[in-house]
Amino acid sequence: MGKNQQNKKRKRNNNGTTAQTHPVAVTTTQLQLPSPPSEPAYASLIDGDDLECTVNVLETLVEFPEELGDKKYKDLKRRVHELYRVLAEGAGIGASLTSKISAALQDYRFTDALIYLFEMYERRLPPKLGALQRWVRECDATSAADGSHGDPEAMRCLDMILRIANMSTEKAAGAGGEKVLGTSGVAELDPAMDAKGKGKEVIKKMEVFRAREPVEGEIRIWEMMQKGTLFDTPPPTPYPNFRPVHHVLAADRKPPNLYDSTVYASSPSAISLTPASQRLRQPPRKVDVPGVPGAFVVLDVFTPEECLQIVRAAEAIGFEKDEAASGSAVMKNSILARNFVWLADEDFLAHFYNQILPFVPASAPINVDGNGGGKVRGINARFRVYQYTENQLYRPHIDGAWPAAGLHPETGEYMHDSSPAHDPLWSRYTLLVYLNGEGDIPDDTGCTTFFLPSDKMGVMEARSVRPVQGAVLCFPHGDTTGSLLHEGSAVGPNGGKLVIRTDLLYEAQGYGQFKPPASVGVVQGGKGEEGIGG
């Protein structure tokens, strides 16, 4: 018999019955403590005898709550509170709010989901980033080519999801409805009317931000592609200074796809870079995106000629199709762009990094738990070059964190996570490189559009960033607090958008939850691939 069992028996003998001198706040039945299974499924993690002892201790304390007044139980009470929080957020206590919200959204029961989301908001229960990403995907409220949005109830769910993600700040970005300096194309969306004629507004207003108007010398790359003038002569095969380093069959991608995927690595000088002394434009400079916390644009990072070289390489080697073969992704509204996966060489990465380094945050954001703060270290070598044609878009999503991809220094093998165990690097900012701009993308289409809570609950604001050739859009990701919901909005008639998606890397060593789990950013699909469109 364990010591706690002996103490339990002794108390009963002393009192004649089970002690009831103090009210019992929580009964054993309420706790629903599990009995140890005959063959524990988790024996490799917790020994069966240890589990039984733990259950006996908890049962004893429930029956004799006066014991908890002793200081020796201080650490135990803290750990039990943490366990309760974990159960409340994801593991159970009846069906948890997290699982209820997920189930409701999967079944398109948006009204039910909204009720559960509001309860989570009122109880101040912070969900995990992965849960936020799943919920956003299930809402699937992609904007149409004409600027209209999805199911109003789904949009309201997205609004509440964002408010939950920002509970720690309690500040709605862009609240107040003011006209933002430097924006144009403001359009009030006509609200749908219900049976009583009342408005059902879901987007308060649309702002289109132009970091810079078109300047002389920009190259209409999409127009060249359509006219067949991208190359002066047929490109050589294989394309010089690019080689395949990783190939995944369609069936092996996560989730399974209809098409294979290949990663191509470049060698130094694959893209001829213009020295700073020979650049005709102004040096790179930073412009904040109004109303979008942490988002900014760095102009003139790449010259039009450099952008043209990148597109020529991708077109010559071949953009690959991307279409899920099974799972919920099959039913989603996104029309996925074709893509070219490029593992950039060190020379290109160094040039890119040096161009933007003066403008990016020197350290990663610190979250509400006090984790974060790692120093900026570089750019993720794994680039995804996307080609969006007319009406193609990427639905609203929240970006997750990625490890530092690269090649093994000895074998040359492609590594999804190439940083050493003692010095892990993970992404904390999204980088979108716009390879073409105004001349190729009609009107105010093809933007990167952010959705943010307004001053009115249930209504969001849409703030769009207009592509500028050679510019880089940068914004934070990889944390629940401050998560930015955004989409790659549809391209207009006869237009096309070319964009690179990659990440800014920060130190992750010693920052606890700052380092994402190993499942985040799985190669060629899965959790990490859900939020990489531009």
Coordinates of C-alpha atoms in Angstrom, one line a residue:
M1 CA 0.0 0.0 0.0
G2 CA 1.4 3.4 -1.0
K3 CA 2.1 6.1 1.6
N4 CA -0.8 8.3 0.5
Q5 CA -3.2 5.3 0.8
Q6 CA -1.9 4.7 4.4
N7 CA -2.5 8.3 5.3
K8 CA -6.0 8.1 3.8
K9 CA -6.8 5.0 5.9
R10 CA -5.4 6.6 9.0
K11 CA -7.6 9.7 8.6
R12 CA -10.6 7.5 8.2
N13 CA -9.8 5.5 11.3
N14 CA -9.3 8.8 13.3
N15 CA -12.6 10.3 12.3
G16 CA -14.6 7.2 12.1
T17 CA -15.7 8.2 8.7
T18 CA -14.3 10.1 5.8
A19 CA -13.4 13.6 7.0
Q20 CA -15.9 16.2 5.9
T21 CA -14.9 19.2 8.1
H22 CA -14.5 21.4 5.0
P23 CA -16.8 21.6 2.0
V24 CA -15.4 19.7 -1.0
A25 CA -15.3 22.1 -3.9
V26 CA -14.6 19.4 -6.5
T27 CA -15.7 15.8 -6.2
T28 CA -14.0 12.7 -7.6
T29 CA -16.9 12.2 -9.9
Q30 CA -16.6 15.8 -11.2
L31 CA -12.9 15.2 -12.0
Q32 CA -13.7 12.0 -13.8
L33 CA -10.2 10.7 -13.0
P34 CA -9.4 7.7 -15.3
S35 CA -8.5 4.3 -14.0
P36 CA -5.2 3.0 -15.2
P37 CA -5.8 0.8 -18.3
S38 CA -4.6 -2.8 -18.1
E39 CA -2.3 -2.2 -21.0
P40 CA -1.4 1.5 -20.9
A41 CA -1.1 3.0 -24.5
Y42 CA 1.3 5.6 -23.1
A43 CA 3.5 3.1 -21.1
S44 CA 6.6 4.5 -22.9
L45 CA 5.9 7.9 -21.4
I46 CA 4.5 7.3 -18.0
D47 CA 4.9 4.1 -16.0
G48 CA 1.6 2.4 -14.9
D49 CA 2.6 2.3 -11.2
D50 CA 3.4 6.0 -11.3
L51 CA 0.1 6.8 -12.9
E52 CA -1.8 4.8 -10.3
C53 CA 0.1 6.6 -7.5
T54 CA -0.7 10.0 -9.1
V55 CA -4.4 9.1 -9.3
N56 CA -4.4 8.0 -5.6
V57 CA -2.8 11.2 -4.5
L58 CA -5.4 13.3 -6.4
E59 CA -8.3 11.2 -5.0
T60 CA -6.9 11.7 -1.4
L61 CA -6.6 15.5 -1.8
V62 CA -10.2 15.7 -3.2
E63 CA -11.4 13.9 -0.1
F64 CA -9.2 15.9 2.3
P65 CA -8.9 19.3 0.8
E66 CA -7.6 20.9 4.1
E67 CA -4.3 19.2 3.2
L68 CA -3.9 21.7 0.3
G69 CA -3.2 24.5 2.8
D70 CA 0.3 23.1 3.4
K71 CA 3.0 25.0 1.5
K72 CA 4.5 21.7 0.3
Y73 CA 1.6 21.4 -2.1
K74 CA 2.3 24.8 -3.8
D75 CA 4.1 23.2 -6.8
L76 CA 1.5 20.5 -7.1
K77 CA -1.3 23.0 -7.2
R78 CA 0.4 25.0 -9.9
R79 CA 1.0 21.8 -12.0
V80 CA -2.7 20.7 -11.6
H81 CA -3.8 24.2 -12.8
E82 CA -1.6 23.8 -15.9
L83 CA -3.0 20.4 -16.6
Y84 CA -6.5 21.8 -16.3
R85 CA -5.6 24.5 -18.8
V86 CA -4.3 22.0 -21.2
L87 CA -7.4 19.9 -20.9
A88 CA -9.6 22.9 -21.3
E89 CA -7.8 24.1 -24.5
G90 CA -7.4 20.9 -26.4
A91 CA -7.6 17.5 -24.7
G92 CA -11.0 17.2 -23.3
I93 CA -13.2 18.1 -20.2
G94 CA -16.2 16.8 -22.1
A95 CA -15.8 18.0 -25.6
S96 CA -13.4 21.0 -25.3
L97 CA -14.2 24.4 -26.8
T98 CA -11.4 23.9 -29.3
S99 CA -12.8 20.6 -30.6
K100 CA -16.4 21.9 -30.6
I101 CA -15.3 24.9 -32.7
S102 CA -13.4 22.6 -35.1
A103 CA -16.3 20.2 -35.5
A104 CA -18.8 23.0 -36.1
L105 CA -16.7 24.7 -38.7
Q106 CA -16.0 21.4 -40.5
D107 CA -19.8 20.9 -40.7
Y108 CA -20.3 24.5 -41.9
R109 CA -22.4 25.2 -38.7
F110 CA -21.1 28.7 -38.6
T111 CA -23.7 30.0 -36.1
D112 CA -22.8 27.2 -33.6
A113 CA -19.1 27.9 -34.1
L114 CA -19.6 31.6 -33.5
I115 CA -21.3 30.9 -30.2
Y116 CA -18.4 28.6 -29.1
L117 CA -15.8 31.2 -30.3
F118 CA -17.5 33.9 -28.3
E119 CA -17.5 31.7 -25.2
M120 CA -13.7 31.2 -25.7
Y121 CA -13.3 34.9 -26.1
E122 CA -15.3 35.6 -22.9
R123 CA -13.4 33.0 -20.9
R124 CA -10.0 34.3 -22.2
L125 CA -8.9 30.8 -23.3
P126 CA -6.0 31.3 -25.8
P127 CA -6.0 28.6 -28.5
K128 CA -2.9 27.2 -30.1
L129 CA -1.7 28.7 -33.4
G130 CA -2.4 25.4 -35.2
A131 CA -6.1 25.6 -34.0
L132 CA -6.3 29.1 -35.4
Q133 CA -4.9 28.0 -38.8
R134 CA -7.4 25.0 -39.0
W135 CA -10.4 27.2 -38.1
V136 CA -9.4 29.8 -40.7
R137 CA -9.1 27.1 -43.4
E138 CA -12.5 25.6 -42.5
C139 CA -14.2 29.0 -42.8
D140 CA -12.9 29.1 -46.4
A141 CA -14.2 32.6 -47.0
T142 CA -12.2 33.4 -50.1
S143 CA -12.9 36.6 -51.9
A144 CA -14.3 36.3 -55.4
A145 CA -12.7 38.0 -58.4
D146 CA -15.3 40.8 -58.2
G147 CA -14.3 41.6 -54.6
S148 CA -17.3 40.0 -53.0
H149 CA -16.7 37.7 -50.0
G150 CA -17.8 34.4 -48.8
D151 CA -20.5 33.3 -46.4
P152 CA -21.3 36.2 -44.0
E153 CA -21.4 33.9 -41.0
A154 CA -18.0 32.5 -42.0
M155 CA -16.6 36.0 -42.2
R156 CA -18.0 36.7 -38.7
C157 CA -16.3 33.6 -37.4
L158 CA -13.1 34.8 -38.9
D159 CA -13.6 38.2 -37.1
M160 CA -14.0 36.4 -33.8
I161 CA -11.1 34.2 -34.4
L162 CA -8.9 37.2 -34.9
R163 CA -10.2 38.9 -31.7
I164 CA -9.4 35.7 -29.8
A165 CA -5.9 35.8 -31.2
N166 CA -5.4 39.4 -30.1
M167 CA -7.0 39.1 -26.6
S168 CA -3.8 40.0 -24.9
T169 CA -3.7 43.4 -26.6
E170 CA -7.5 44.2 -26.7
K171 CA -6.8 46.6 -29.5
A172 CA -8.5 46.4 -32.9
A173 CA -6.1 47.3 -35.6
G174 CA -7.4 50.1 -37.7
A175 CA -10.4 50.7 -35.6
G176 CA -12.3 53.9 -36.0
G177 CA -12.8 53.9 -39.7
E178 CA -10.5 56.7 -40.5
K179 CA -9.2 57.3 -44.1
V180 CA -5.6 56.2 -44.1
L181 CA -3.1 58.5 -45.7
G182 CA -1.4 57.1 -48.8
T183 CA -4.2 54.7 -49.7
S184 CA -6.7 54.8 -52.5
G185 CA -9.5 52.8 -54.1
V186 CA -11.7 53.0 -50.9
A187 CA -14.9 51.1 -51.6
E188 CA -17.8 50.5 -49.2
L189 CA -19.1 47.0 -49.9
D190 CA -22.9 46.9 -50.3
P191 CA -24.1 44.8 -47.4
A192 CA -26.4 41.8 -48.1
M193 CA -29.9 42.3 -46.7
D194 CA -31.8 39.8 -44.5
A195 CA -35.5 39.2 -44.6
K196 CA -36.2 42.2 -42.5
G197 CA -34.2 44.5 -44.7
K198 CA -31.4 44.9 -42.1
G199 CA -27.8 45.1 -43.3
K200 CA -25.5 42.2 -42.8
E201 CA -22.2 44.0 -43.3
V202 CA -19.1 41.8 -42.9
I203 CA -16.4 44.1 -44.4
K204 CA -16.4 47.6 -43.2
K205 CA -14.3 49.0 -45.9
M206 CA -11.6 48.2 -48.4
E207 CA -8.3 50.1 -48.5
V208 CA -5.7 49.5 -51.3
F209 CA -2.3 50.7 -50.3
R210 CA 0.3 51.7 -52.9
A211 CA 3.8 51.9 -51.5
R212 CA 4.9 53.6 -54.7
E213 CA 3.4 54.5 -58.0
P214 CA 4.9 52.9 -61.1
V215 CA 8.3 54.4 -62.2
E216 CA 10.2 54.3 -65.5
G217 CA 12.1 51.1 -66.2
E218 CA 9.7 48.5 -64.7
I219 CA 9.4 45.4 -66.9
R220 CA 6.0 44.0 -67.8
I221 CA 7.1 40.4 -67.4
W222 CA 3.6 38.8 -67.6
E223 CA 3.0 40.7 -70.9
M224 CA 6.2 39.3 -72.2
M225 CA 5.2 35.7 -71.2
Q226 CA 1.9 36.1 -73.0
K227 CA 3.5 37.5 -76.1
G228 CA 6.2 34.8 -76.1
T229 CA 9.0 37.4 -75.9
L230 CA 10.4 36.3 -72.5
F231 CA 13.4 34.7 -74.2
D232 CA 15.4 36.0 -77.1
T233 CA 16.3 32.5 -78.1
P234 CA 14.9 29.1 -76.8
P235 CA 16.3 28.5 -73.3
P236 CA 18.9 25.7 -72.9
T237 CA 17.9 22.4 -71.3
P238 CA 18.9 21.8 -68.5
Y239 CA 18.8 25.4 -67.5
P240 CA 22.3 26.6 -66.5
N241 CA 23.2 26.8 -62.8
F242 CA 20.1 25.1 -61.6
R243 CA 19.8 21.4 -60.6
P244 CA 17.1 19.2 -59.0
V245 CA 18.0 18.3 -55.4
H246 CA 14.7 16.9 -54.1
H247 CA 11.7 15.1 -55.6
V248 CA 8.5 14.0 -54.0
L249 CA 5.9 11.8 -55.7
A250 CA 2.4 13.1 -55.8
A251 CA 1.1 10.3 -53.6
D252 CA 3.8 10.9 -51.0
R253 CA 3.0 14.6 -50.6
K254 CA 1.2 15.7 -47.4
P255 CA -1.7 15.9 -48.1
P256 CA -1.6 13.7 -51.2
N257 CA -1.5 15.7 -54.5
L258 CA -2.2 15.0 -58.1
Y259 CA 1.2 16.3 -59.1
D260 CA 4.8 15.6 -58.1
S261 CA 7.0 18.3 -56.6
T262 CA 10.7 19.1 -57.2
V263 CA 13.1 21.4 -55.4
Y264 CA 15.7 23.0 -57.6
A265 CA 18.9 24.5 -56.1
S266 CA 20.8 27.3 -57.8
S267 CA 24.6 27.8 -57.9
P268 CA 26.3 31.2 -57.3
S269 CA 25.9 33.5 -60.3
A270 CA 22.7 31.7 -61.4
I271 CA 21.0 35.1 -61.0
S272 CA 23.3 38.0 -62.1
L273 CA 23.0 40.6 -59.3
T274 CA 23.5 44.3 -60.0
P275 CA 26.1 46.0 -57.7
A276 CA 24.7 48.8 -55.5
S277 CA 27.0 51.3 -57.2
Q278 CA 25.5 50.5 -60.6
R279 CA 21.8 50.7 -59.6
L280 CA 19.9 53.4 -61.3
R281 CA 17.1 53.7 -58.7
Q282 CA 17.1 54.9 -55.1
P283 CA 18.5 52.5 -52.5
P284 CA 16.0 50.2 -50.6
R285 CA 13.7 52.0 -48.2
K286 CA 11.0 51.0 -45.8
V287 CA 7.3 52.0 -46.0
D288 CA 4.9 50.9 -43.2
V289 CA 1.5 49.4 -44.3
P290 CA -1.1 51.6 -42.7
G291 CA -3.4 49.8 -40.2
V292 CA -1.7 46.4 -40.4
P293 CA 0.4 45.9 -37.2
G294 CA 4.0 44.9 -38.0
A295 CA 3.6 44.9 -41.8
F296 CA 5.9 47.0 -44.0
V297 CA 7.2 47.1 -47.6
V298 CA 10.9 47.5 -48.5
L299 CA 11.1 49.1 -52.0
D300 CA 13.7 48.4 -54.7
V301 CA 15.2 45.4 -53.1
F302 CA 15.5 43.8 -56.6
T303 CA 15.9 45.5 -59.9
P304 CA 13.4 44.8 -62.8
E305 CA 16.3 42.9 -64.6
E306 CA 16.9 40.7 -61.6
C307 CA 13.1 39.9 -61.3
L308 CA 13.1 39.0 -65.0
Q309 CA 16.0 36.6 -64.6
I310 CA 14.2 34.8 -61.8
V311 CA 11.0 34.4 -63.9
R312 CA 13.0 33.2 -66.9
A313 CA 14.6 30.5 -64.8
A314 CA 11.3 29.3 -63.4
E315 CA 9.6 29.4 -66.8
A316 CA 12.4 27.5 -68.5
I317 CA 12.6 24.8 -65.8
G318 CA 8.8 24.7 -65.5
F319 CA 6.1 25.8 -63.1
E320 CA 4.5 22.8 -61.5
K321 CA 0.7 22.4 -60.8
D322 CA -0.6 22.0 -57.3
E323 CA -3.9 20.3 -56.7
A324 CA -4.9 18.2 -53.6
A325 CA -6.0 14.6 -54.4
S326 CA -8.0 14.0 -51.2
G327 CA -9.0 15.5 -47.9
S328 CA -10.8 18.8 -47.1
A329 CA -8.5 20.8 -49.4
V330 CA -10.3 19.3 -52.4
M331 CA -13.5 21.2 -51.5
K332 CA -11.9 24.5 -50.8
N333 CA -12.3 27.6 -52.9
S334 CA -8.7 28.4 -53.6
I335 CA -7.5 28.1 -57.2
L336 CA -3.9 27.3 -56.5
A337 CA -1.2 29.0 -58.5
R338 CA 1.5 27.0 -60.3
N339 CA 4.8 27.1 -58.5
F340 CA 8.5 26.7 -58.8
V341 CA 10.3 25.6 -55.6
W342 CA 13.8 27.1 -55.5
L343 CA 16.5 26.5 -53.0
A344 CA 18.5 29.8 -53.3
D345 CA 22.3 29.9 -53.3
E346 CA 24.3 31.7 -50.6
D347 CA 25.3 34.6 -52.9
F348 CA 21.7 35.4 -53.7
L349 CA 20.6 35.0 -50.1
A350 CA 23.4 37.2 -48.8
H351 CA 22.5 39.9 -51.4
F352 CA 18.8 39.7 -50.4
Y353 CA 19.5 39.7 -46.6
N354 CA 21.9 42.7 -46.8
Q355 CA 19.3 44.7 -48.8
I356 CA 16.6 44.3 -46.2
L357 CA 18.6 44.0 -43.0
P358 CA 18.5 47.7 -42.0
F359 CA 14.7 47.6 -42.0
V360 CA 13.7 44.3 -40.4
P361 CA 13.2 43.8 -36.6
A362 CA 16.5 42.9 -35.0
S363 CA 14.8 40.4 -32.7
A364 CA 11.7 38.3 -32.9
P365 CA 8.5 39.4 -31.1
I366 CA 8.1 38.2 -27.5
N367 CA 4.7 36.6 -26.9
V368 CA 2.4 36.9 -23.8
D369 CA 4.2 33.9 -22.2
G370 CA 7.5 35.8 -22.4
N371 CA 9.0 33.6 -25.1
G372 CA 10.7 34.9 -28.2
G373 CA 13.4 37.6 -28.6
G374 CA 15.8 35.6 -30.7
K375 CA 18.1 37.6 -33.0
V376 CA 17.5 37.8 -36.8
R377 CA 19.9 35.5 -38.6
G378 CA 19.0 35.3 -42.3
I379 CA 16.5 34.3 -45.0
N380 CA 15.1 30.8 -45.5
A381 CA 16.7 29.4 -48.7
R382 CA 13.5 27.6 -49.6
F383 CA 11.7 29.9 -52.1
R384 CA 8.3 29.3 -53.7
V385 CA 7.9 31.2 -56.9
Y386 CA 4.2 31.5 -57.7
Q387 CA 2.5 32.2 -61.0
Y388 CA -1.1 33.5 -60.6
T389 CA -3.2 33.9 -63.7
E390 CA -6.7 35.5 -64.2
N391 CA -9.1 34.7 -61.3
Q392 CA -6.5 32.7 -59.4
L393 CA -6.2 33.4 -55.7
Y394 CA -5.1 31.9 -52.4
R395 CA -7.8 31.9 -49.7
P396 CA -7.5 33.7 -46.3
H397 CA -5.0 31.9 -44.1
I398 CA -2.6 32.5 -41.2
D399 CA 1.1 31.7 -41.8
G400 CA 2.9 29.2 -39.6
A401 CA 6.6 29.0 -38.8
W402 CA 9.2 27.2 -40.9
P403 CA 12.7 25.8 -40.2
A404 CA 15.8 26.7 -42.2
A405 CA 15.9 24.6 -45.3
G406 CA 19.2 23.8 -47.0
L407 CA 21.6 21.2 -48.2
H408 CA 23.7 18.8 -46.1
P409 CA 27.2 20.2 -46.0
E410 CA 28.8 16.8 -46.7
T411 CA 26.3 14.8 -48.7
G412 CA 24.5 17.6 -50.5
E413 CA 21.2 16.0 -49.6
Y414 CA 18.2 18.4 -49.3
M415 CA 17.3 19.0 -45.7
H416 CA 13.9 20.4 -44.6
D417 CA 15.6 21.6 -41.4
S418 CA 19.3 22.3 -42.0
S419 CA 20.2 24.2 -38.8
P420 CA 22.2 22.3 -36.2
A421 CA 20.5 21.1 -33.0
H422 CA 22.5 23.5 -30.9
D423 CA 21.6 26.5 -33.0
P424 CA 18.1 26.1 -34.3
L425 CA 16.6 28.7 -36.6
W426 CA 12.9 29.2 -37.3
S427 CA 11.0 31.8 -39.3
R428 CA 9.0 34.6 -37.6
Y429 CA 8.3 36.9 -40.5
T430 CA 6.8 36.2 -44.0
L431 CA 8.6 37.7 -47.0
L432 CA 6.7 38.2 -50.2
V433 CA 8.9 39.4 -53.2
Y434 CA 6.8 41.0 -56.0
L435 CA 8.4 40.1 -59.3
N436 CA 5.9 42.2 -61.4
G437 CA 3.5 45.0 -60.8
E438 CA 1.1 47.6 -62.2
G439 CA 1.6 47.0 -65.9
D440 CA 0.7 43.3 -65.6
I441 CA -2.0 43.3 -62.8
P442 CA -5.3 45.1 -63.8
D443 CA -6.9 47.8 -61.6
D444 CA -6.7 47.0 -57.9
T445 CA -6.6 43.2 -58.2
G446 CA -3.9 40.7 -57.3
C447 CA -3.2 42.3 -54.0
T448 CA -2.1 40.7 -50.7
T449 CA -5.1 41.5 -48.6
F450 CA -5.1 41.6 -44.8
F451 CA -8.4 41.2 -42.8
L452 CA -8.4 42.9 -39.4
P453 CA -11.1 43.4 -36.7
S454 CA -12.9 46.7 -36.8
D455 CA -14.4 48.8 -34.0
K456 CA -17.6 46.8 -34.6
M457 CA -17.6 43.2 -33.5
G458 CA -18.6 40.9 -36.4
V459 CA -17.2 43.2 -39.0
M460 CA -13.7 43.3 -40.4
E461 CA -11.6 45.7 -42.4
A462 CA -9.8 44.6 -45.6
R463 CA -6.5 46.3 -46.2
S464 CA -4.8 45.4 -49.5
V465 CA -1.2 45.9 -50.5
R466 CA -0.7 46.5 -54.2
P467 CA 2.3 44.6 -55.8
V468 CA 5.3 46.8 -56.7
Q469 CA 8.0 45.2 -58.9
G470 CA 11.1 44.4 -56.9
A471 CA 9.6 45.3 -53.5
V472 CA 9.3 42.9 -50.5
L473 CA 6.3 42.8 -48.2
C474 CA 7.3 41.7 -44.7
F475 CA 4.9 40.8 -41.8
P476 CA 5.1 38.7 -38.6
H477 CA 3.9 35.1 -38.3
G478 CA 4.3 32.0 -36.1
D479 CA 2.5 33.1 -33.0
T480 CA -1.1 33.1 -31.8
T481 CA -1.0 36.7 -30.5
G482 CA -1.1 39.1 -33.4
S483 CA -1.7 36.5 -36.1
L484 CA -2.4 38.2 -39.4
L485 CA -5.2 36.8 -41.5
H486 CA -4.5 37.5 -45.2
E487 CA -5.2 36.2 -48.7
G488 CA -3.6 36.3 -52.2
S489 CA -6.6 38.1 -53.8
A490 CA -7.8 37.2 -57.2
V491 CA -6.0 38.6 -60.3
G492 CA -8.2 40.6 -62.8
P493 CA -9.0 39.9 -66.4
N494 CA -6.0 39.0 -68.7
G495 CA -3.6 39.7 -65.8
G496 CA -0.9 37.7 -64.0
K497 CA 1.0 38.0 -60.8
L498 CA 4.5 36.6 -60.1
V499 CA 5.6 36.5 -56.5
I500 CA 8.2 34.7 -54.3
R501 CA 7.2 33.5 -50.8
T502 CA 10.0 32.9 -48.2
D503 CA 10.7 33.7 -44.6
L504 CA 13.0 35.7 -42.3
L505 CA 14.8 33.4 -39.8
Y506 CA 15.5 34.1 -36.1
E507 CA 17.3 32.2 -33.4
A508 CA 15.2 29.7 -31.6
Q509 CA 17.6 28.3 -29.0
G510 CA 16.4 28.7 -25.4
Y511 CA 13.1 30.4 -26.2
G512 CA 10.7 27.7 -25.1
Q513 CA 7.5 27.8 -27.1
F514 CA 9.1 30.2 -29.5
K515 CA 10.5 27.1 -31.3
P516 CA 7.6 25.5 -33.2
P517 CA 6.9 21.8 -33.0
A518 CA 8.6 19.5 -35.5
S519 CA 5.3 19.0 -37.3
V520 CA 5.0 22.6 -38.3
G521 CA 6.0 23.3 -41.9
V522 CA 6.1 19.7 -43.2
V523 CA 7.8 19.4 -46.6
Q524 CA 5.6 19.6 -49.6
G525 CA 2.3 20.0 -47.9
G526 CA 0.6 19.3 -44.6
K527 CA 0.4 21.9 -41.8
G528 CA 3.1 24.2 -43.0
E529 CA 2.1 24.2 -46.7
E530 CA -1.4 25.5 -45.9
G531 CA -0.3 29.1 -45.5
I532 CA 2.3 29.9 -48.1
G533 CA 0.5 31.6 -51.0
G534 CA 1.1 35.2 -51.9

